[in-house]
């Protein structure tokens, strides 16, 4: 009878450990996905900024801090 309780507690510990590992794997995968998304967004912003500089140079010279244009 005592062996059954020990086996049950060992099985429970193994199951809890497996659960924690699965949660960690899910968290790591979410982190990877967020990083990929963030890199794609940053790349898009970089490309769009280049387009603005090239085709709309007047917009690029605008300083948002005080509402005036920067001197060229």
Short mmCIF file of N, CA and C in Angstrom, two decimals:
data_model
loop_
_atom_site.label_atom_id
_atom_site.label_comp_id
_atom_site.label_asym_id
_atom_site.label_seq_id
_atom_site.Cartn_x
_atom_site.Cartn_y
_atom_site.Cartn_z
N UNK A 1 0.83 -1.19 0.00
CA UNK A 1 0.00 0.00 0.00
C UNK A 1 0.87 1.25 0.00
N UNK A 2 1.96 1.24 0.78
CA UNK A 2 2.84 2.40 0.84
C UNK A 2 3.53 2.59 -0.51
N UNK A 3 3.89 1.50 -1.16
CA UNK A 3 4.53 1.60 -2.48
C UNK A 3 3.59 2.26 -3.48
N UNK A 4 2.32 1.95 -3.39
CA UNK A 4 1.35 2.55 -4.32
C UNK A 4 1.30 4.06 -4.14
N UNK A 5 1.36 4.54 -2.89
CA UNK A 5 1.33 5.98 -2.64
C UNK A 5 2.60 6.63 -3.16
N UNK A 6 3.75 5.96 -2.95
CA UNK A 6 5.00 6.50 -3.47
C UNK A 6 5.00 6.55 -4.99
N UNK A 7 4.50 5.49 -5.61
CA UNK A 7 4.41 5.47 -7.07
C UNK A 7 3.48 6.57 -7.56
N UNK A 8 2.37 6.73 -6.87
CA UNK A 8 1.41 7.76 -7.26
C UNK A 8 2.02 9.16 -7.14
N UNK A 9 2.75 9.40 -6.05
CA UNK A 9 3.36 10.71 -5.87
C UNK A 9 4.47 10.94 -6.91
N UNK A 10 5.22 9.88 -7.23
CA UNK A 10 6.26 10.01 -8.27
C UNK A 10 5.63 10.30 -9.62
N UNK A 11 4.56 9.60 -9.91
CA UNK A 11 3.87 9.83 -11.18
C UNK A 11 3.31 11.25 -11.24
N UNK A 12 2.79 11.72 -10.12
CA UNK A 12 2.27 13.08 -10.06
C UNK A 12 3.39 14.09 -10.28
N UNK A 13 4.53 13.88 -9.65
CA UNK A 13 5.67 14.78 -9.83
C UNK A 13 6.14 14.79 -11.28
N UNK A 14 6.20 13.61 -11.90
CA UNK A 14 6.61 13.53 -13.31
C UNK A 14 5.61 14.27 -14.19
N UNK A 15 4.33 14.10 -13.91
CA UNK A 15 3.31 14.78 -14.71
C UNK A 15 3.40 16.29 -14.53
N UNK A 16 3.62 16.75 -13.31
CA UNK A 16 3.76 18.19 -13.08
C UNK A 16 5.00 18.75 -13.77
N UNK A 17 6.07 17.99 -13.74
CA UNK A 17 7.28 18.42 -14.41
C UNK A 17 7.05 18.50 -15.92
N UNK A 18 6.38 17.52 -16.47
CA UNK A 18 6.07 17.53 -17.90
C UNK A 18 5.19 18.72 -18.25
N UNK A 19 4.25 19.05 -17.38
CA UNK A 19 3.38 20.21 -17.60
C UNK A 19 4.20 21.50 -17.62
N UNK A 20 5.10 21.65 -16.68
CA UNK A 20 5.94 22.85 -16.62
C UNK A 20 6.81 22.97 -17.88
N UNK A 21 7.35 21.85 -18.32
CA UNK A 21 8.18 21.87 -19.52
C UNK A 21 7.37 22.25 -20.74
N UNK A 22 6.15 21.74 -20.82
CA UNK A 22 5.28 22.08 -21.94
C UNK A 22 4.93 23.57 -21.92
N UNK A 23 4.66 24.10 -20.74
CA UNK A 23 4.36 25.53 -20.62
C UNK A 23 5.56 26.36 -21.07
N UNK A 24 6.75 25.93 -20.69
CA UNK A 24 7.95 26.66 -21.07
C UNK A 24 8.17 26.61 -22.58
N UNK A 25 7.91 25.45 -23.19
CA UNK A 25 8.04 25.34 -24.64
C UNK A 25 7.06 26.28 -25.35
N UNK A 26 5.84 26.36 -24.84
CA UNK A 26 4.84 27.26 -25.42
C UNK A 26 5.30 28.71 -25.27
N UNK A 27 5.80 29.08 -24.11
CA UNK A 27 6.27 30.45 -23.89
C UNK A 27 7.43 30.77 -24.81
N UNK A 28 8.35 29.83 -24.99
CA UNK A 28 9.49 30.06 -25.88
C UNK A 28 9.04 30.23 -27.33
N UNK A 29 8.07 29.44 -27.74
CA UNK A 29 7.57 29.54 -29.11
C UNK A 29 6.86 30.88 -29.34
N UNK A 30 6.09 31.33 -28.35
CA UNK A 30 5.44 32.64 -28.46
C UNK A 30 6.48 33.74 -28.56
N UNK A 31 7.55 33.61 -27.78
CA UNK A 31 8.62 34.61 -27.80
C UNK A 31 9.27 34.66 -29.18
N UNK A 32 9.52 33.49 -29.78
CA UNK A 32 10.10 33.44 -31.12
C UNK A 32 9.19 34.10 -32.14
N UNK A 33 7.89 33.80 -32.05
CA UNK A 33 6.94 34.37 -33.00
C UNK A 33 6.88 35.89 -32.86
N UNK A 34 6.87 36.39 -31.62
CA UNK A 34 6.84 37.83 -31.40
C UNK A 34 8.10 38.50 -31.94
N UNK A 35 9.24 37.84 -31.78
CA UNK A 35 10.49 38.39 -32.28
C UNK A 35 10.47 38.47 -33.80
N UNK A 36 9.97 37.42 -34.47
CA UNK A 36 9.87 37.44 -35.93
C UNK A 36 8.95 38.56 -36.39
N UNK A 37 7.83 38.71 -35.71
CA UNK A 37 6.87 39.76 -36.07
C UNK A 37 7.50 41.14 -35.89
N UNK A 38 8.19 41.34 -34.78
CA UNK A 38 8.81 42.62 -34.50
C UNK A 38 9.90 42.94 -35.55
N UNK A 39 10.68 41.93 -35.94
CA UNK A 39 11.71 42.15 -36.95
C UNK A 39 11.08 42.53 -38.28
N UNK A 40 10.00 41.87 -38.65
CA UNK A 40 9.31 42.19 -39.90
C UNK A 40 8.75 43.61 -39.85
N UNK A 41 8.16 43.99 -38.74
CA UNK A 41 7.62 45.34 -38.60
C UNK A 41 8.73 46.38 -38.68
N UNK A 42 9.85 46.12 -38.00
CA UNK A 42 10.97 47.06 -38.04
C UNK A 42 11.53 47.20 -39.44
N UNK A 43 11.62 46.10 -40.16
CA UNK A 43 12.12 46.14 -41.54
C UNK A 43 11.17 46.98 -42.41
N UNK A 44 9.89 46.78 -42.23
CA UNK A 44 8.89 47.54 -42.99
C UNK A 44 9.03 49.03 -42.70
N UNK A 45 9.18 49.37 -41.43
CA UNK A 45 9.34 50.78 -41.05
C UNK A 45 10.60 51.37 -41.67
N UNK A 46 11.67 50.59 -41.68
CA UNK A 46 12.93 51.04 -42.26
C UNK A 46 12.76 51.33 -43.75
N UNK A 47 12.13 50.41 -44.46
CA UNK A 47 11.90 50.56 -45.89
C UNK A 47 11.00 51.77 -46.16
N UNK A 48 9.94 51.92 -45.39
CA UNK A 48 9.02 53.04 -45.58
C UNK A 48 9.72 54.37 -45.29
N UNK A 49 10.59 54.38 -44.30
CA UNK A 49 11.35 55.59 -44.01
C UNK A 49 12.25 55.98 -45.17
N UNK A 50 12.87 55.00 -45.80
CA UNK A 50 13.69 55.27 -46.98
C UNK A 50 12.88 55.84 -48.12
N UNK A 51 11.67 55.33 -48.30
CA UNK A 51 10.79 55.84 -49.35
C UNK A 51 10.43 57.29 -49.06
N UNK A 52 10.12 57.60 -47.80
CA UNK A 52 9.76 58.97 -47.44
C UNK A 52 10.94 59.90 -47.70
N UNK A 53 12.14 59.50 -47.32
CA UNK A 53 13.32 60.33 -47.52
C UNK A 53 13.57 60.58 -49.00
N UNK A 54 13.41 59.53 -49.80
CA UNK A 54 13.71 59.65 -51.22
C UNK A 54 12.67 60.46 -51.99
N UNK A 55 11.38 60.15 -51.76
CA UNK A 55 10.34 60.75 -52.58
C UNK A 55 9.66 61.96 -51.94
N UNK A 56 9.80 62.12 -50.64
CA UNK A 56 9.17 63.24 -49.95
C UNK A 56 10.19 63.91 -49.03
N UNK A 57 11.22 64.50 -49.57
CA UNK A 57 12.28 65.06 -48.73
C UNK A 57 11.78 66.19 -47.82
N UNK A 58 10.74 66.92 -48.25
CA UNK A 58 10.21 67.98 -47.39
C UNK A 58 9.61 67.41 -46.11
N UNK A 59 8.99 66.26 -46.20
CA UNK A 59 8.42 65.63 -45.01
C UNK A 59 9.52 65.17 -44.06
N UNK A 60 10.63 64.76 -44.63
CA UNK A 60 11.74 64.27 -43.81
C UNK A 60 12.36 65.39 -42.98
N UNK A 61 12.32 66.60 -43.49
CA UNK A 61 12.93 67.74 -42.80
C UNK A 61 12.06 68.28 -41.68
N UNK A 62 10.87 67.80 -41.53
CA UNK A 62 9.95 68.31 -40.52
C UNK A 62 10.35 67.81 -39.14
N UNK A 63 10.43 68.73 -38.18
CA UNK A 63 10.78 68.39 -36.79
C UNK A 63 9.51 68.40 -35.95
N UNK A 64 9.14 67.27 -35.42
CA UNK A 64 7.90 67.16 -34.65
C UNK A 64 7.98 67.82 -33.28
N UNK A 65 9.18 68.04 -32.80
CA UNK A 65 9.36 68.57 -31.45
C UNK A 65 8.73 69.94 -31.25
N UNK A 66 8.97 70.87 -32.15
CA UNK A 66 8.44 72.21 -31.96
C UNK A 66 7.53 72.67 -33.10
N UNK A 67 7.25 71.80 -34.05
CA UNK A 67 6.32 72.12 -35.12
C UNK A 67 6.91 72.95 -36.23
N UNK A 68 8.23 73.04 -36.30
CA UNK A 68 8.87 73.82 -37.35
C UNK A 68 9.74 72.92 -38.21
N UNK A 69 10.10 73.48 -39.37
CA UNK A 69 10.97 72.71 -40.25
C UNK A 69 12.42 72.92 -39.86
N UNK A 70 13.22 71.88 -40.04
CA UNK A 70 14.65 72.00 -39.80
C UNK A 70 15.28 72.73 -40.98
N UNK A 71 16.29 73.53 -40.74
CA UNK A 71 16.98 74.18 -41.87
C UNK A 71 17.79 73.13 -42.63
N UNK A 72 17.89 73.34 -43.94
CA UNK A 72 18.65 72.39 -44.77
C UNK A 72 20.07 72.74 -44.86
#
